[in-house]
Amino acid sequence: MNAKVWLVGAGPGDPELLTLKAVRALRQAEVVMIDDLVNPAVLEYCPQARVIAVGKRGGCRSTPQAFIQRLMLRHARQGRCVVRLKGGDPCIFGRGGEEALWLQRHGIDVEVVNGITAGLAGATQCGISLTSRGVSRGVTLVTAHTQDDSELNWAALAQGGTTLVVYMGVARLAEIRRGLLDGGMTPTMPVAMIENASLPTQRECRSDLLRMVEDAQGFGLSSPAILVIGEVVGEQVARALRVMAG
Ligand code: SAH
Protein backbone atom coordinates (compact mmCIF):
# COMPACT_ATOMS: atom_id res chain seq x y z
CA MET A 1 0.00 0.00 0.00
CA ASN A 2 1.23 3.49 -0.84
CA ALA A 3 1.95 5.92 1.91
CA LYS A 4 -0.93 8.31 2.44
CA VAL A 5 -1.57 11.74 3.84
CA TRP A 6 -4.99 12.96 4.88
CA LEU A 7 -5.62 16.64 4.18
CA VAL A 8 -8.34 17.37 6.66
CA GLY A 9 -10.50 20.44 7.23
CA ALA A 10 -10.96 21.19 10.92
CA GLY A 11 -13.84 23.58 10.32
CA PRO A 12 -14.06 27.16 11.57
CA GLY A 13 -13.44 26.53 15.25
CA ASP A 14 -16.41 24.95 16.99
CA PRO A 15 -15.31 21.31 17.43
CA GLU A 16 -18.90 20.20 16.84
CA LEU A 17 -18.57 21.43 13.27
CA LEU A 18 -15.96 18.76 12.50
CA THR A 19 -17.13 16.10 10.07
CA LEU A 20 -17.36 12.45 11.11
CA LYS A 21 -14.72 11.71 8.51
CA ALA A 22 -12.35 14.25 10.04
CA VAL A 23 -12.84 12.61 13.42
CA ARG A 24 -12.16 9.19 11.89
CA ALA A 25 -8.93 10.44 10.33
CA LEU A 26 -7.85 12.06 13.60
CA ARG A 27 -8.56 8.87 15.56
CA GLN A 28 -6.21 6.88 13.38
CA ALA A 29 -3.51 9.52 12.99
CA GLU A 30 0.02 8.97 14.20
CA VAL A 31 1.24 12.43 13.22
CA VAL A 32 -1.00 15.51 13.09
CA MET A 33 0.37 18.71 11.61
CA ILE A 34 -1.80 21.68 12.50
CA ASP A 35 -2.16 25.22 11.28
CA ASP A 36 -2.74 28.00 13.75
CA LEU A 37 -6.34 28.65 12.82
CA VAL A 38 -7.23 25.16 14.00
CA ASN A 39 -8.94 25.13 17.39
CA PRO A 40 -6.68 22.95 19.60
CA ALA A 41 -9.86 21.56 21.19
CA VAL A 42 -10.25 19.24 18.19
CA LEU A 43 -7.07 17.47 19.27
CA GLU A 44 -9.14 15.61 21.85
CA TYR A 45 -9.86 13.17 19.01
CA CYS A 46 -6.20 12.26 18.54
CA PRO A 47 -4.62 11.86 22.01
CA GLN A 48 -2.45 9.11 20.54
CA ALA A 49 -0.87 11.29 17.87
CA ARG A 50 2.26 13.35 17.83
CA VAL A 51 1.08 16.90 17.17
CA ILE A 52 3.29 19.28 15.24
CA ALA A 53 2.24 22.94 15.09
CA VAL A 54 3.27 24.55 11.83
CA GLY A 55 1.30 27.77 12.14
CA LYS A 56 2.18 31.33 11.45
CA ARG A 57 0.72 33.13 14.46
CA GLY A 58 1.48 33.27 18.14
CA GLY A 59 4.61 35.33 17.66
CA CYS A 60 6.40 32.49 15.87
CA ARG A 61 7.77 32.94 12.44
CA SER A 62 5.86 31.10 9.83
CA THR A 63 7.07 27.60 9.07
CA PRO A 64 8.17 27.68 5.44
CA GLN A 65 5.82 25.83 3.15
CA ALA A 66 8.64 23.73 1.70
CA PHE A 67 9.60 22.57 5.18
CA ILE A 68 6.02 21.58 5.99
CA GLN A 69 5.77 19.61 2.78
CA ARG A 70 9.05 17.78 3.36
CA LEU A 71 8.00 16.94 6.90
CA MET A 72 4.73 15.44 5.66
CA LEU A 73 6.63 13.45 3.07
CA ARG A 74 9.15 12.14 5.57
CA HIS A 75 6.54 10.92 8.03
CA ALA A 76 4.40 9.39 5.29
CA ARG A 77 7.39 7.56 3.80
CA GLN A 78 8.20 6.17 7.22
CA GLY A 79 4.80 4.52 7.04
CA ARG A 80 3.04 6.78 9.54
CA CYS A 81 -0.54 7.84 9.21
CA VAL A 82 -0.24 11.58 8.68
CA VAL A 83 -3.08 14.06 9.05
CA ARG A 84 -2.52 17.58 7.81
CA LEU A 85 -5.16 19.55 9.68
CA LYS A 86 -6.21 22.93 8.33
CA GLY A 87 -8.72 25.51 9.47
CA GLY A 88 -12.02 25.54 7.64
CA ASP A 89 -11.84 23.62 4.38
CA PRO A 90 -8.41 22.59 3.12
CA CYS A 91 -9.15 23.74 -0.42
CA ILE A 92 -10.65 27.14 0.35
CA PHE A 93 -7.68 29.50 0.63
CA GLY A 94 -5.89 26.72 2.46
CA ARG A 95 -3.24 25.60 -0.03
CA GLY A 96 -4.80 22.14 0.05
CA GLY A 97 -4.65 21.76 -3.71
CA GLU A 98 -1.03 22.70 -3.92
CA GLU A 99 -0.01 20.37 -1.08
CA ALA A 100 -2.02 17.51 -2.60
CA LEU A 101 -0.36 17.94 -6.00
CA TRP A 102 3.08 18.09 -4.49
CA LEU A 103 2.52 14.95 -2.40
CA GLN A 104 1.11 13.06 -5.35
CA ARG A 105 4.12 13.99 -7.43
CA HIS A 106 6.22 12.41 -4.71
CA GLY A 107 4.27 9.16 -4.82
CA ILE A 108 2.07 9.77 -1.78
CA ASP A 109 -1.65 9.08 -1.91
CA VAL A 110 -3.76 11.95 -0.65
CA GLU A 111 -7.25 11.92 0.73
CA VAL A 112 -8.97 15.27 1.19
CA VAL A 113 -11.63 15.63 3.86
CA ASN A 114 -13.84 18.70 3.53
CA GLY A 115 -14.31 21.06 6.39
CA ILE A 116 -16.86 23.79 6.91
CA THR A 117 -15.25 26.93 5.63
CA ALA A 118 -15.19 30.01 7.88
CA GLY A 119 -17.28 32.13 5.53
CA LEU A 120 -20.20 29.74 5.53
CA ALA A 121 -20.11 29.15 9.25
CA GLY A 122 -19.66 32.83 10.12
CA ALA A 123 -22.63 33.88 8.04
CA THR A 124 -24.87 31.23 9.50
CA GLN A 125 -23.82 31.95 13.07
CA CYS A 126 -24.84 35.56 12.52
CA GLY A 127 -28.20 34.77 11.01
CA ILE A 128 -27.24 35.50 7.41
CA SER A 129 -28.49 33.21 4.67
CA LEU A 130 -25.93 33.70 1.90
CA THR A 131 -28.17 32.77 -1.02
CA SER A 132 -31.52 33.83 0.30
CA ARG A 133 -34.09 33.14 -2.41
CA GLY A 134 -35.17 36.25 -4.23
CA VAL A 135 -32.36 38.29 -2.71
CA SER A 136 -29.11 36.74 -3.91
CA ARG A 137 -28.55 34.23 -6.65
CA GLY A 138 -25.10 33.22 -5.62
CA VAL A 139 -22.17 33.63 -3.35
CA THR A 140 -18.61 34.50 -4.28
CA LEU A 141 -15.71 33.66 -2.00
CA VAL A 142 -12.70 35.90 -2.49
CA THR A 143 -9.46 36.61 -0.71
CA ALA A 144 -8.36 40.19 -0.28
CA HIS A 145 -4.78 39.05 0.09
CA THR A 146 -2.78 37.68 -2.81
CA GLN A 147 0.75 36.43 -3.12
CA ASP A 148 1.64 39.03 -5.75
CA ASP A 149 -0.60 41.85 -4.45
CA SER A 150 -2.54 41.83 -7.71
CA GLU A 151 -5.90 43.58 -7.54
CA LEU A 152 -9.19 41.76 -7.79
CA ASN A 153 -11.64 42.73 -10.49
CA TRP A 154 -13.73 44.72 -8.03
CA ALA A 155 -16.05 46.08 -10.71
CA ALA A 156 -17.03 42.55 -11.74
CA LEU A 157 -17.61 41.66 -8.09
CA ALA A 158 -19.56 44.86 -7.45
CA GLN A 159 -21.83 44.21 -10.40
CA GLY A 160 -22.06 40.43 -10.21
CA GLY A 161 -25.17 40.42 -8.07
CA THR A 162 -23.87 37.73 -5.73
CA THR A 163 -23.19 37.90 -2.01
CA LEU A 164 -19.49 38.46 -1.42
CA VAL A 165 -17.61 36.66 1.31
CA VAL A 166 -14.15 38.12 1.76
CA TYR A 167 -11.38 36.21 3.51
CA MET A 168 -8.18 37.79 4.83
CA GLY A 169 -9.68 41.24 4.50
CA VAL A 170 -9.03 42.89 7.87
CA ALA A 171 -5.87 44.66 6.78
CA ARG A 172 -7.35 45.69 3.45
CA LEU A 173 -10.73 47.15 4.35
CA ALA A 174 -10.02 50.51 2.72
CA GLU A 175 -8.99 48.89 -0.57
CA ILE A 176 -12.05 46.66 -0.55
CA ARG A 177 -14.35 49.63 -0.02
CA ARG A 178 -12.64 51.71 -2.67
CA GLY A 179 -12.71 48.87 -5.20
CA LEU A 180 -16.39 48.12 -4.68
CA LEU A 181 -17.51 51.76 -4.61
CA ASP A 182 -15.49 52.55 -7.73
CA GLY A 183 -16.93 49.40 -9.27
CA GLY A 184 -20.45 50.74 -8.83
CA MET A 185 -21.71 49.05 -5.67
CA THR A 186 -24.18 51.16 -3.71
CA PRO A 187 -22.66 52.80 -0.59
CA THR A 188 -25.59 51.58 1.48
CA MET A 189 -24.85 47.90 0.76
CA PRO A 190 -25.01 46.09 4.12
CA VAL A 191 -21.79 44.56 5.44
CA ALA A 192 -21.20 42.14 8.29
CA MET A 193 -17.71 41.64 9.70
CA ILE A 194 -17.44 38.47 11.71
CA GLU A 195 -14.47 37.74 13.91
CA ASN A 196 -13.68 34.30 15.38
CA ALA A 197 -16.69 32.72 13.74
CA SER A 198 -18.18 29.78 15.65
CA LEU A 199 -15.89 30.23 18.65
CA PRO A 200 -17.03 31.48 22.07
CA THR A 201 -15.08 34.67 21.26
CA GLN A 202 -17.12 35.33 18.11
CA ARG A 203 -17.97 38.99 17.54
CA GLU A 204 -19.94 40.63 14.82
CA CYS A 205 -19.90 44.20 13.52
CA ARG A 206 -22.71 45.33 11.23
CA SER A 207 -22.12 48.25 8.94
CA ASP A 208 -22.47 49.29 5.32
CA LEU A 209 -20.05 49.75 2.48
CA LEU A 210 -19.61 53.46 3.09
CA ARG A 211 -18.83 53.21 6.80
CA MET A 212 -17.25 49.79 7.12
CA VAL A 213 -13.66 50.99 7.57
CA GLU A 214 -14.44 53.42 10.41
CA ASP A 215 -16.90 51.02 12.01
CA ALA A 216 -14.33 48.21 11.98
CA GLN A 217 -11.80 50.53 13.56
CA GLY A 218 -14.19 51.60 16.30
CA PHE A 219 -15.08 47.98 16.92
CA GLY A 220 -11.45 46.89 17.04
CA LEU A 221 -11.94 44.22 14.39
CA SER A 222 -9.04 41.83 14.28
CA SER A 223 -8.07 38.74 12.36
CA PRO A 224 -9.33 36.10 11.79
CA ALA A 225 -12.45 37.66 10.39
CA ILE A 226 -14.58 37.34 7.31
CA LEU A 227 -16.67 40.01 5.65
CA VAL A 228 -20.06 39.34 4.18
CA ILE A 229 -21.17 42.02 1.74
CA GLY A 230 -24.60 41.93 0.16
CA GLU A 231 -28.32 42.54 0.49
CA VAL A 232 -28.74 39.27 2.40
CA VAL A 233 -26.92 40.88 5.34
CA GLY A 234 -29.96 43.14 5.76
CA GLU A 235 -32.20 40.16 6.42
CA GLN A 236 -32.03 38.38 9.74
CA VAL A 237 -32.81 34.70 9.58
CA ALA A 238 -32.60 32.36 12.54
CA ARG A 239 -29.30 32.19 14.35
CA ALA A 240 -27.59 28.85 14.29
CA LEU A 241 -27.83 26.76 17.40
CA ARG A 242 -24.33 26.67 18.72
CA VAL A 243 -23.52 24.20 21.42
CA MET A 244 -19.93 24.57 22.46
CA ALA A 245 -17.98 21.58 23.60
CA GLY A 246 -16.15 21.97 26.89
N1 SAH B 1 -9.20 27.30 4.84
C1 SAH B 1 -9.82 28.32 5.67
C2 SAH B 1 -9.38 29.71 5.28
C3 SAH B 1 -7.92 29.99 5.53
S1 SAH B 1 -7.44 31.60 5.07
C4 SAH B 1 -11.33 28.17 5.61
O1 SAH B 1 -11.84 27.42 4.76
O2 SAH B 1 -12.02 28.77 6.44
C5 SAH B 1 -7.50 32.45 6.60
C6 SAH B 1 -8.70 33.36 6.67
O3 SAH B 1 -9.88 32.62 6.89
C7 SAH B 1 -8.66 34.37 7.78
O4 SAH B 1 -7.88 35.49 7.46
C8 SAH B 1 -10.12 34.72 7.91
O5 SAH B 1 -10.51 35.60 6.88
C9 SAH B 1 -10.77 33.38 7.65
N2 SAH B 1 -11.08 32.65 8.88
C10 SAH B 1 -10.58 31.46 9.26
N3 SAH B 1 -11.14 31.07 10.43
C11 SAH B 1 -12.00 32.04 10.79
C12 SAH B 1 -12.90 32.22 11.87
N4 SAH B 1 -13.05 31.31 12.84
N5 SAH B 1 -13.64 33.34 11.90
C13 SAH B 1 -13.56 34.27 10.93
N6 SAH B 1 -12.73 34.15 9.88
C14 SAH B 1 -11.96 33.05 9.81
Short mmCIF file of N, CA and C and ligand atoms in Angstrom, two decimals, residues 12 37 57 87-89 92-94 117-118 166-169 194-197 199 223-226, ligand 1:
data_model
loop_
_atom_site.label_atom_id
_atom_site.label_comp_id
_atom_site.label_asym_id
_atom_site.label_seq_id
_atom_site.Cartn_x
_atom_site.Cartn_y
_atom_site.Cartn_z
N PRO A 12 -14.37 25.78 11.20
CA PRO A 12 -14.06 27.16 11.57
C PRO A 12 -13.63 27.34 13.03
N LEU A 37 -4.92 28.32 12.71
CA LEU A 37 -6.34 28.65 12.82
C LEU A 37 -7.17 27.46 13.29
N ARG A 57 1.02 32.11 13.46
CA ARG A 57 0.72 33.13 14.46
C ARG A 57 1.47 32.91 15.75
N GLY A 87 -7.49 24.82 9.08
CA GLY A 87 -8.72 25.51 9.47
C GLY A 87 -9.72 25.52 8.33
N GLY A 88 -10.98 25.45 8.67
CA GLY A 88 -12.02 25.54 7.64
C GLY A 88 -11.96 24.36 6.69
N ASP A 89 -11.98 24.66 5.41
CA ASP A 89 -11.84 23.62 4.38
C ASP A 89 -10.44 23.70 3.80
N ILE A 92 -10.19 25.75 0.47
CA ILE A 92 -10.65 27.14 0.35
C ILE A 92 -9.58 28.01 1.01
N PHE A 93 -8.79 28.65 0.18
CA PHE A 93 -7.68 29.50 0.63
C PHE A 93 -6.82 28.78 1.67
N GLY A 94 -6.63 27.50 1.46
CA GLY A 94 -5.89 26.72 2.46
C GLY A 94 -4.70 25.98 1.87
N THR A 117 -16.10 25.76 5.79
CA THR A 117 -15.25 26.93 5.63
C THR A 117 -15.79 28.10 6.48
N ALA A 118 -14.85 28.95 6.93
CA ALA A 118 -15.19 30.01 7.88
C ALA A 118 -16.30 30.92 7.37
N VAL A 166 -15.56 37.76 1.92
CA VAL A 166 -14.15 38.12 1.76
C VAL A 166 -13.33 37.55 2.90
N TYR A 167 -12.32 36.77 2.55
CA TYR A 167 -11.38 36.21 3.51
C TYR A 167 -10.14 37.10 3.56
N MET A 168 -9.45 37.07 4.68
CA MET A 168 -8.18 37.79 4.83
C MET A 168 -8.32 39.26 4.46
N GLY A 169 -9.40 39.87 4.91
CA GLY A 169 -9.68 41.24 4.50
C GLY A 169 -9.40 42.30 5.54
N ILE A 194 -17.27 39.51 10.68
CA ILE A 194 -17.44 38.47 11.71
C ILE A 194 -16.08 37.92 12.11
N GLU A 195 -15.78 38.12 13.36
CA GLU A 195 -14.47 37.74 13.91
C GLU A 195 -14.64 36.44 14.70
N ASN A 196 -13.67 35.56 14.61
CA ASN A 196 -13.68 34.30 15.38
C ASN A 196 -14.98 33.52 15.23
N ALA A 197 -15.42 33.40 14.01
CA ALA A 197 -16.69 32.72 13.74
C ALA A 197 -16.74 31.34 14.39
N LEU A 199 -16.59 30.41 17.37
CA LEU A 199 -15.89 30.23 18.65
C LEU A 199 -16.62 31.03 19.74
N SER A 223 -8.12 39.99 13.10
CA SER A 223 -8.07 38.74 12.36
C SER A 223 -8.08 37.57 13.35
N PRO A 224 -8.69 36.42 13.05
CA PRO A 224 -9.33 36.10 11.79
C PRO A 224 -10.77 36.62 11.72
N ALA A 225 -11.08 37.20 10.60
CA ALA A 225 -12.45 37.66 10.39
C ALA A 225 -12.82 37.52 8.92
N ILE A 226 -14.09 37.34 8.68
CA ILE A 226 -14.58 37.34 7.31
C ILE A 226 -15.57 38.50 7.16
N1 SAH B 1 -9.20 27.30 4.84
C1 SAH B 1 -9.82 28.32 5.67
C2 SAH B 1 -9.38 29.71 5.28
C3 SAH B 1 -7.92 29.99 5.53
S1 SAH B 1 -7.44 31.60 5.07
C4 SAH B 1 -11.33 28.17 5.61
O1 SAH B 1 -11.84 27.42 4.76
O2 SAH B 1 -12.02 28.77 6.44
C5 SAH B 1 -7.50 32.45 6.60
C6 SAH B 1 -8.70 33.36 6.67
O3 SAH B 1 -9.88 32.62 6.89
C7 SAH B 1 -8.66 34.37 7.78
O4 SAH B 1 -7.88 35.49 7.46
C8 SAH B 1 -10.12 34.72 7.91
O5 SAH B 1 -10.51 35.60 6.88
C9 SAH B 1 -10.77 33.38 7.65
N2 SAH B 1 -11.08 32.65 8.88
C10 SAH B 1 -10.58 31.46 9.26
N3 SAH B 1 -11.14 31.07 10.43
C11 SAH B 1 -12.00 32.04 10.79
C12 SAH B 1 -12.90 32.22 11.87
N4 SAH B 1 -13.05 31.31 12.84
N5 SAH B 1 -13.64 33.34 11.90
C13 SAH B 1 -13.56 34.27 10.93
N6 SAH B 1 -12.73 34.15 9.88
C14 SAH B 1 -11.96 33.05 9.81
#
